[in-house]
CSV table of C-alpha atoms and ligand atoms in Angstrom, one decimal:
chain,number,residue,atom,x,y,z
A,1,UNK,CA,18.7,-178.8,-198.9
A,2,UNK,CA,21.1,-181.2,-200.5
A,3,UNK,CA,24.8,-180.8,-200.1
A,4,UNK,CA,24.9,-179.8,-203.8
A,5,UNK,CA,22.7,-176.7,-203.6
A,6,UNK,CA,24.6,-173.6,-204.7
A,7,UNK,CA,25.6,-171.4,-201.8
A,8,UNK,CA,24.4,-168.4,-203.8
A,9,UNK,CA,20.9,-169.5,-202.7
A,10,UNK,CA,21.7,-169.8,-199.0
A,11,UNK,CA,19.4,-166.9,-198.1
A,12,UNK,CA,16.7,-167.5,-200.7
A,13,UNK,CA,13.2,-167.7,-199.2
A,14,UNK,CA,10.9,-168.9,-202.0
A,15,UNK,CA,7.5,-167.3,-202.8
A,16,UNK,CA,4.6,-169.2,-201.2
A,17,UNK,CA,1.7,-169.5,-203.6
A,18,UNK,CA,-1.8,-169.4,-202.2
A,19,UNK,CA,-2.9,-172.8,-200.8
A,20,UNK,CA,-4.6,-175.2,-203.1
A,21,UNK,CA,-6.0,-177.9,-200.7
A,22,UNK,CA,-7.8,-180.8,-202.3
A,23,UNK,CA,-9.4,-182.3,-199.1
A,24,UNK,CA,-12.8,-180.8,-199.9
A,25,UNK,CA,-14.6,-178.6,-202.5
A,26,UNK,CA,-13.7,-175.0,-201.3
A,27,UNK,CA,-15.2,-171.7,-202.2
A,28,UNK,CA,-11.8,-170.5,-203.4
A,29,UNK,CA,-11.3,-166.8,-202.8
A,30,UNK,CA,-7.6,-166.9,-202.0
A,31,UNK,CA,-5.6,-166.5,-205.3
A,32,UNK,CA,-7.5,-163.9,-207.2
A,33,UNK,CA,-8.5,-166.2,-210.0
A,34,UNK,CA,-11.6,-165.5,-212.1
A,35,UNK,CA,-14.7,-167.4,-211.2
A,36,UNK,CA,-15.6,-167.4,-214.9
A,37,UNK,CA,-14.2,-169.8,-217.6
A,38,UNK,CA,-12.1,-168.4,-220.4
A,39,UNK,CA,-14.0,-167.2,-223.5
A,40,UNK,CA,-15.1,-169.9,-225.9
A,41,UNK,CA,-12.8,-168.7,-228.6
A,42,UNK,CA,-9.8,-169.1,-226.3
A,43,UNK,CA,-10.7,-172.7,-225.6
A,44,UNK,CA,-11.6,-173.5,-229.2
A,45,UNK,CA,-8.2,-172.0,-230.5
A,46,UNK,CA,-6.3,-173.9,-227.8
A,47,UNK,CA,-7.9,-177.2,-228.8
A,48,UNK,CA,-7.0,-176.6,-232.5
A,49,UNK,CA,-3.4,-175.8,-231.5
A,50,UNK,CA,-3.3,-179.1,-229.4
A,51,UNK,CA,-3.4,-181.0,-232.7
A,52,UNK,CA,0.0,-179.6,-233.7
A,53,UNK,CA,1.9,-180.2,-230.4
A,54,UNK,CA,4.6,-182.2,-232.2
A,55,UNK,CA,6.0,-178.9,-233.3
A,56,UNK,CA,7.8,-176.3,-231.2
A,57,UNK,CA,5.8,-173.3,-230.4
A,58,UNK,CA,6.7,-170.1,-232.3
A,59,UNK,CA,9.4,-168.3,-230.2
A,60,UNK,CA,8.5,-165.0,-231.7
A,61,UNK,CA,4.8,-165.5,-230.9
A,62,UNK,CA,4.1,-163.8,-234.2
A,63,UNK,CA,0.3,-164.3,-234.5
A,64,UNK,CA,-0.4,-163.4,-230.9
A,65,UNK,CA,2.0,-160.4,-231.1
A,66,UNK,CA,0.2,-159.1,-234.2
A,67,UNK,CA,-3.2,-159.4,-232.6
A,68,UNK,CA,-2.1,-157.8,-229.3
A,69,UNK,CA,-0.2,-154.9,-231.1
A,70,UNK,CA,-3.4,-154.0,-232.9
A,71,UNK,CA,-5.5,-154.4,-229.7
A,72,UNK,CA,-3.2,-152.0,-227.7
A,73,UNK,CA,-2.4,-149.7,-230.6
A,74,UNK,CA,1.4,-150.3,-230.4
A,75,UNK,CA,4.1,-151.7,-232.7
A,76,UNK,CA,4.9,-155.3,-232.8
A,77,UNK,CA,8.4,-154.7,-231.3
A,78,UNK,CA,6.9,-152.9,-228.3
A,79,UNK,CA,5.5,-156.1,-226.7
A,80,UNK,CA,6.9,-159.3,-225.4
A,81,UNK,CA,4.9,-162.4,-224.1
A,82,UNK,CA,6.0,-164.5,-221.2
A,83,UNK,CA,5.0,-167.6,-219.2
A,84,UNK,CA,2.7,-165.7,-216.8
A,85,UNK,CA,3.6,-162.2,-215.8
A,86,UNK,CA,5.8,-163.7,-213.0
A,87,UNK,CA,8.3,-164.6,-215.8
A,88,UNK,CA,8.5,-161.1,-217.2
A,89,UNK,CA,8.9,-159.6,-213.7
A,90,UNK,CA,11.8,-162.0,-213.2
A,91,UNK,CA,13.2,-161.0,-216.6
A,92,UNK,CA,13.0,-157.4,-215.6
A,93,UNK,CA,15.0,-158.0,-212.4
A,94,UNK,CA,17.5,-159.9,-214.6
A,95,UNK,CA,17.7,-157.2,-217.3
A,96,UNK,CA,17.4,-153.9,-215.4
A,97,UNK,CA,18.9,-154.6,-211.9
A,98,UNK,CA,22.2,-155.8,-210.6
A,99,UNK,CA,24.4,-155.2,-207.6
A,100,UNK,CA,25.0,-151.6,-208.7
A,101,UNK,CA,21.4,-151.0,-209.8
A,102,UNK,CA,19.2,-152.0,-206.8
A,103,UNK,CA,15.4,-152.4,-206.9
A,104,UNK,CA,12.9,-150.4,-205.0
A,105,UNK,CA,9.2,-151.3,-204.2
A,106,UNK,CA,6.7,-150.7,-201.5
A,107,UNK,CA,7.1,-152.6,-198.2
A,108,UNK,CA,3.6,-154.0,-198.7
A,109,UNK,CA,3.2,-155.3,-202.3
A,110,UNK,CA,3.3,-158.4,-204.4
A,111,UNK,CA,5.4,-160.9,-202.3
A,112,UNK,CA,7.3,-162.1,-205.3
A,113,UNK,CA,9.4,-158.9,-205.8
A,114,UNK,CA,11.8,-159.5,-202.9
A,115,UNK,CA,12.1,-163.1,-204.0
A,116,UNK,CA,13.1,-162.2,-207.5
A,117,UNK,CA,15.6,-159.7,-206.1
A,118,UNK,CA,17.1,-162.3,-203.9
A,119,UNK,CA,17.2,-164.9,-206.7
A,120,UNK,CA,19.1,-162.5,-208.9
A,121,UNK,CA,21.4,-161.2,-206.2
A,122,UNK,CA,19.9,-157.7,-206.4
A,123,UNK,CA,19.9,-155.4,-203.4
A,124,UNK,CA,16.5,-153.8,-202.7
A,125,UNK,CA,14.8,-151.1,-200.7
A,126,UNK,CA,11.3,-151.6,-199.4
A,127,UNK,CA,9.7,-148.2,-199.1
A,128,UNK,CA,6.9,-148.0,-196.5
A,129,UNK,CA,3.4,-147.3,-197.5
A,130,UNK,CA,1.6,-144.5,-195.7
A,131,UNK,CA,-0.5,-145.5,-192.7
A,132,UNK,CA,-3.6,-145.7,-194.9
A,133,UNK,CA,-1.7,-148.1,-197.2
A,134,UNK,CA,-1.4,-145.6,-200.0
A,135,UNK,CA,1.8,-144.9,-201.9
A,136,UNK,CA,3.6,-141.6,-201.4
A,137,UNK,CA,4.8,-141.0,-205.0
A,138,UNK,CA,7.4,-138.6,-204.0
A,139,UNK,CA,9.2,-141.3,-202.1
A,140,UNK,CA,10.1,-142.7,-205.6
A,141,UNK,CA,11.4,-139.5,-207.2
A,142,UNK,CA,15.0,-139.7,-208.3
A,143,UNK,CA,15.9,-142.7,-206.2
A,144,UNK,CA,18.3,-144.2,-208.8
A,145,UNK,CA,16.9,-147.7,-208.4
A,146,UNK,CA,14.7,-149.8,-210.7
A,147,UNK,CA,11.2,-149.2,-209.4
A,148,UNK,CA,8.5,-151.9,-209.2
A,149,UNK,CA,5.0,-150.8,-208.5
A,150,UNK,CA,1.9,-152.9,-208.7
A,151,UNK,CA,-1.0,-150.7,-209.8
A,152,UNK,CA,-3.5,-151.4,-208.3
A,153,UNK,CA,-1.3,-152.5,-205.5
A,154,UNK,CA,-1.6,-156.0,-203.9
A,155,UNK,CA,-2.9,-156.9,-201.4
A,156,UNK,CA,-4.5,-153.5,-200.7
A,157,UNK,CA,-6.2,-153.0,-204.1
A,158,UNK,CA,-5.4,-149.2,-203.9
A,159,UNK,CA,-4.6,-147.6,-207.3
A,160,UNK,CA,-2.6,-144.7,-208.4
A,161,UNK,CA,-3.8,-142.5,-211.2
A,162,UNK,CA,-1.9,-142.5,-214.5
A,163,UNK,CA,-0.9,-138.9,-213.7
A,164,UNK,CA,0.8,-140.1,-210.5
A,165,UNK,CA,2.5,-143.0,-212.4
A,166,UNK,CA,3.7,-140.5,-214.9
A,167,UNK,CA,5.2,-138.4,-212.1
A,168,UNK,CA,7.2,-141.4,-210.9
A,169,UNK,CA,8.4,-142.3,-214.4
A,170,UNK,CA,9.3,-138.7,-215.3
A,171,UNK,CA,11.3,-138.3,-212.0
A,172,UNK,CA,13.4,-141.4,-212.7
A,173,UNK,CA,14.9,-140.7,-216.2
A,174,UNK,CA,18.0,-142.8,-215.4
A,175,UNK,CA,16.1,-145.9,-214.3
A,176,UNK,CA,13.4,-148.3,-215.4
A,177,UNK,CA,10.0,-148.1,-213.8
A,178,UNK,CA,8.0,-151.3,-214.0
A,179,UNK,CA,4.3,-150.9,-213.5
A,180,UNK,CA,2.7,-154.2,-212.8
A,181,UNK,CA,-0.9,-154.0,-214.0
A,182,UNK,CA,-2.1,-157.5,-213.0
A,183,UNK,CA,-5.4,-156.0,-211.7
A,184,UNK,CA,-5.8,-152.9,-213.8
A,185,UNK,CA,-8.9,-154.1,-215.7
A,186,UNK,CA,-11.0,-154.0,-212.6
A,187,UNK,CA,-11.1,-150.3,-212.2
A,188,UNK,CA,-7.8,-148.6,-212.6
A,189,UNK,CA,-6.3,-146.8,-215.6
A,190,UNK,CA,-3.5,-148.4,-217.7
A,191,UNK,CA,-0.2,-146.6,-218.2
A,192,UNK,CA,0.3,-148.2,-221.6
A,193,UNK,CA,-0.3,-145.0,-223.4
A,194,UNK,CA,2.8,-143.4,-221.8
A,195,UNK,CA,5.2,-145.9,-223.4
A,196,UNK,CA,5.7,-143.7,-226.4
A,197,UNK,CA,6.6,-140.7,-224.3
A,198,UNK,CA,9.0,-142.4,-221.8
A,199,UNK,CA,11.8,-144.9,-222.7
A,200,UNK,CA,12.1,-146.0,-219.1
A,201,UNK,CA,8.6,-147.3,-218.6
A,202,UNK,CA,7.7,-151.0,-218.8
A,203,UNK,CA,4.1,-151.9,-218.3
A,204,UNK,CA,3.4,-155.5,-217.3
A,205,UNK,CA,0.0,-157.3,-217.6
A,206,UNK,CA,-1.4,-160.8,-217.3
A,207,UNK,CA,-4.2,-163.0,-218.7
A,208,UNK,CA,-4.5,-164.7,-215.3
A,209,UNK,CA,-7.2,-162.4,-213.8
A,210,UNK,CA,-9.4,-160.4,-216.1
A,211,UNK,CA,-9.1,-162.9,-219.0
A,212,UNK,CA,-9.7,-166.0,-216.9
A,213,UNK,CA,-6.6,-167.8,-218.0
A,214,UNK,CA,-4.5,-168.3,-214.8
A,215,UNK,CA,-3.9,-171.9,-215.7
A,216,UNK,CA,-2.6,-171.1,-219.2
A,217,UNK,CA,0.2,-169.0,-217.9
A,218,UNK,CA,0.3,-165.9,-220.2
A,219,UNK,CA,1.7,-162.5,-219.3
A,220,UNK,CA,3.3,-159.7,-221.3
A,221,UNK,CA,5.2,-156.5,-221.1
A,222,UNK,CA,4.8,-153.3,-223.2
A,223,UNK,CA,7.5,-150.7,-223.5
A,224,UNK,CA,9.8,-149.0,-226.0
A,225,UNK,CA,11.5,-151.3,-228.4
A,226,UNK,CA,14.9,-151.0,-226.8
A,227,UNK,CA,13.5,-152.3,-223.4
A,228,UNK,CA,11.6,-155.1,-225.2
A,229,UNK,CA,14.8,-156.0,-227.1
A,230,UNK,CA,16.7,-156.3,-223.7
A,231,UNK,CA,13.9,-158.5,-222.3
A,232,UNK,CA,14.1,-160.7,-225.5
A,233,UNK,CA,17.8,-161.1,-225.0
A,234,UNK,CA,17.1,-162.5,-221.5
A,235,UNK,CA,14.2,-164.7,-222.9
A,236,UNK,CA,16.4,-166.1,-225.7
A,237,UNK,CA,19.1,-166.8,-223.1
A,238,UNK,CA,16.8,-168.8,-220.8
A,239,UNK,CA,13.8,-170.3,-222.7
A,240,UNK,CA,13.0,-169.2,-226.2
A,241,UNK,CA,9.9,-171.4,-226.4
A,242,UNK,CA,8.5,-170.0,-223.2
A,243,UNK,CA,4.9,-169.8,-224.4
A,244,UNK,CA,3.3,-173.1,-225.4
A,245,UNK,CA,1.3,-173.3,-228.6
A,246,UNK,CA,-2.1,-173.8,-226.9
A,247,UNK,CA,-1.6,-170.9,-224.6
A,248,UNK,CA,-0.5,-168.7,-227.5
A,249,UNK,CA,-3.6,-169.6,-229.5
A,250,UNK,CA,-5.9,-169.1,-226.5
A,251,UNK,CA,-4.3,-165.7,-226.0
A,252,UNK,CA,-5.5,-164.6,-229.5
A,253,UNK,CA,-9.0,-165.9,-228.8
A,254,UNK,CA,-9.2,-164.0,-225.6
A,255,UNK,CA,-8.3,-160.7,-227.3
A,256,UNK,CA,-10.8,-161.3,-230.1
A,257,UNK,CA,-13.7,-161.6,-227.7
A,258,UNK,CA,-13.7,-158.1,-226.1
A,259,UNK,CA,-17.4,-158.3,-225.3
A,260,UNK,CA,-16.9,-161.3,-223.0
A,261,UNK,CA,-13.9,-159.8,-221.4
A,262,UNK,CA,-15.8,-156.6,-220.5
A,263,UNK,CA,-18.8,-158.5,-219.3
A,264,UNK,CA,-16.6,-160.6,-216.9
A,265,UNK,CA,-14.8,-157.4,-215.6
A,266,UNK,CA,-18.1,-155.6,-215.1
A,267,UNK,CA,-19.6,-158.5,-213.2
A,268,UNK,CA,-16.5,-158.6,-210.9
A,269,UNK,CA,-16.8,-154.9,-210.3
A,270,UNK,CA,-20.5,-155.2,-209.5
A,271,UNK,CA,-19.8,-158.1,-207.1
A,272,UNK,CA,-17.0,-156.1,-205.4
A,273,UNK,CA,-19.3,-153.2,-204.8
A,274,UNK,CA,-21.9,-155.5,-203.4
A,275,UNK,CA,-19.4,-157.3,-201.2
A,276,UNK,CA,-17.9,-154.0,-199.9
A,277,UNK,CA,-21.3,-152.8,-198.9
A,278,UNK,CA,-22.2,-156.0,-197.1
A,279,UNK,CA,-18.9,-156.2,-195.3
A,280,UNK,CA,-19.1,-152.6,-194.2
A,281,UNK,CA,-22.5,-153.3,-192.8
A,282,UNK,CA,-20.9,-156.1,-190.8
A,283,UNK,CA,-18.4,-153.6,-189.4
A,284,UNK,CA,-15.4,-154.5,-191.5
A,285,UNK,CA,-12.8,-151.8,-192.2
A,286,UNK,CA,-11.6,-151.9,-195.8
A,287,UNK,CA,-9.3,-150.3,-198.3
A,288,UNK,CA,-10.7,-148.7,-201.4
A,289,UNK,CA,-10.0,-151.5,-203.9
A,290,UNK,CA,-9.9,-151.2,-207.6
A,291,UNK,CA,-8.9,-154.8,-208.0
A,292,UNK,CA,-10.7,-158.2,-208.1
A,293,UNK,CA,-10.2,-158.6,-204.4
A,294,UNK,CA,-11.0,-156.7,-201.2
A,295,UNK,CA,-8.7,-156.2,-198.2
A,296,UNK,CA,-10.6,-156.2,-194.9
A,297,UNK,CA,-10.2,-156.3,-191.2
A,298,UNK,CA,-12.7,-156.5,-188.4
A,299,UNK,CA,-12.2,-154.4,-185.2
A,300,UNK,CA,-13.6,-157.1,-182.9
A,301,UNK,CA,-12.2,-160.3,-184.5
A,302,UNK,CA,-8.6,-161.3,-185.1
A,303,UNK,CA,-7.6,-161.6,-188.8
A,304,UNK,CA,-6.2,-165.1,-188.5
A,305,UNK,CA,-9.2,-166.3,-186.7
A,306,UNK,CA,-11.5,-165.1,-189.5
A,307,UNK,CA,-9.3,-166.9,-192.0
A,308,UNK,CA,-9.3,-170.2,-190.0
A,309,UNK,CA,-13.0,-170.1,-189.3
A,310,UNK,CA,-13.8,-169.5,-192.9
A,311,UNK,CA,-11.5,-172.3,-193.9
A,312,UNK,CA,-13.4,-174.7,-191.6
A,313,UNK,CA,-16.6,-173.6,-193.3
A,314,UNK,CA,-15.1,-174.4,-196.7
A,315,UNK,CA,-14.2,-170.9,-197.8
A,316,UNK,CA,-10.6,-170.0,-198.6
A,317,UNK,CA,-9.3,-166.4,-198.3
A,318,UNK,CA,-5.7,-165.2,-198.1
A,319,UNK,CA,-4.2,-164.3,-194.8
A,320,UNK,CA,-0.7,-162.8,-194.4
A,321,UNK,CA,1.3,-163.1,-191.2
A,322,UNK,CA,3.3,-159.9,-191.8
A,323,UNK,CA,2.9,-157.5,-188.8
A,324,UNK,CA,1.1,-154.7,-190.6
A,325,UNK,CA,-1.2,-157.1,-192.5
A,326,UNK,CA,-2.1,-159.8,-190.0
A,327,UNK,CA,-5.4,-158.3,-188.9
A,328,UNK,CA,-6.5,-158.3,-192.6
A,329,UNK,CA,-7.7,-160.9,-195.1
A,330,UNK,CA,-7.5,-160.5,-198.8
A,331,UNK,CA,-10.7,-161.8,-200.3
A,332,UNK,CA,-11.0,-162.5,-204.0
A,333,UNK,CA,-14.2,-161.4,-205.7
A,334,UNK,CA,-15.9,-164.4,-207.1
A,335,UNK,CA,-19.4,-165.0,-208.5
A,336,UNK,CA,-22.5,-163.4,-206.9
A,337,UNK,CA,-23.3,-166.8,-205.3
A,338,UNK,CA,-19.8,-167.2,-203.9
A,339,UNK,CA,-19.9,-163.7,-202.4
A,340,UNK,CA,-23.3,-164.5,-200.9
A,341,UNK,CA,-21.9,-167.6,-199.3
A,342,UNK,CA,-19.0,-165.6,-197.9
A,343,UNK,CA,-21.1,-162.9,-196.3
A,344,UNK,CA,-23.5,-165.5,-194.7
A,345,UNK,CA,-20.4,-167.4,-193.3
A,346,UNK,CA,-19.0,-164.1,-191.9
A,347,UNK,CA,-22.3,-163.3,-190.1
A,348,UNK,CA,-21.9,-166.6,-188.2
A,349,UNK,CA,-18.5,-165.7,-186.8
A,350,UNK,CA,-18.9,-164.6,-183.1
A,351,UNK,CA,-18.0,-160.9,-182.7
A,352,UNK,CA,-18.7,-160.0,-186.4
A,353,UNK,CA,-22.2,-158.9,-185.5
A,354,UNK,CA,-22.2,-157.2,-182.1
B,401,PMP,N1,1.6,-159.3,-210.2
B,401,PMP,C1,0.8,-159.3,-209.2
B,401,PMP,C2,0.6,-158.0,-208.4
B,401,PMP,C3,0.1,-160.5,-208.8
B,401,PMP,O1,-0.7,-160.5,-207.7
B,401,PMP,C4,0.3,-161.6,-209.5
B,401,PMP,C5,-0.5,-162.9,-209.2
B,401,PMP,N2,0.0,-163.7,-208.2
B,401,PMP,C6,1.2,-161.6,-210.6
B,401,PMP,C7,1.8,-160.4,-210.9
B,401,PMP,C8,1.6,-162.8,-211.4
B,401,PMP,O2,0.5,-163.3,-212.1
B,401,PMP,P1,0.8,-164.4,-213.3
B,401,PMP,O3,2.2,-164.9,-213.2
B,401,PMP,O4,-0.3,-165.4,-213.1
B,401,PMP,O5,0.6,-163.6,-214.6
């Protein structure tokens, strides 16, 4: 660190993104990207928008907002777009937490939540998951903290029902509950329909996974118009042109092609079921995932060893060193061919087959 770095960041430990090595062509199953390209309309609209890059992008994202509002059956002032959902999560920490309003989230969840809390000087409580990695919803009732829950959770893939989410929202009338639905399209139910019933619910989604647009950086939040206005206050105080014109245009294209979206999600779900079945046959112990990844450990082989051996074989999965997670690997569900390569590679690891 330089001698100029503000002391307010003395304790800040940045988020570590999944590795992106370039030394060889990996089968990349470590960052929950889609194996499929974005839909053609998204690419086509982005190309058209590229011809007008001399102009600033629309800070109000009007065309995208109109398309999305119709798509989700909400009003235009009930949605805000951001540069990936990471940006809206940060905005939510800025807008709805401070030293008097701490944050709360599970001890095992998306690793960026504690980083955003630290970045913004927000105290936080990490609430332990149960032994089976599920969330005990009652732990979140009336806790007087801003709640952040990924649903399905990461890296476990386990989902709560909308009924359970509603219980958490209902039992926190004085605090905002942020439901991060990055993986919702792969088998869980969205809480978007609850936003008209509860003014303390913010639902966050992303184009990075189910809409194959991780590189475009597009996320959004849906909530009552007062919450969205607060988030816009933060946005207009940091980066009003947070979405570039090409991404904005691609975002419209992706919503217009619902058929392609459904086809990609169905394919991932099918490949997840196949992979789960294969891994279980090999003795792996797995959580019940509703996401585009599985979370698996093997009773006879160390988690890190599996990760390192796969890497040597040209397959990247995500390993976490955290005590409760270190026997597991999070494996992104890719194409059928990628999953076949993965299972063949696993079979070659000594100890996987007795
Ligand atoms: N939430 C969760 C639970 C995630 O796993 C991710 C992806 N790393 C994000 C949010 C952020 O995704 P993005 O910024 O690409 O929208």
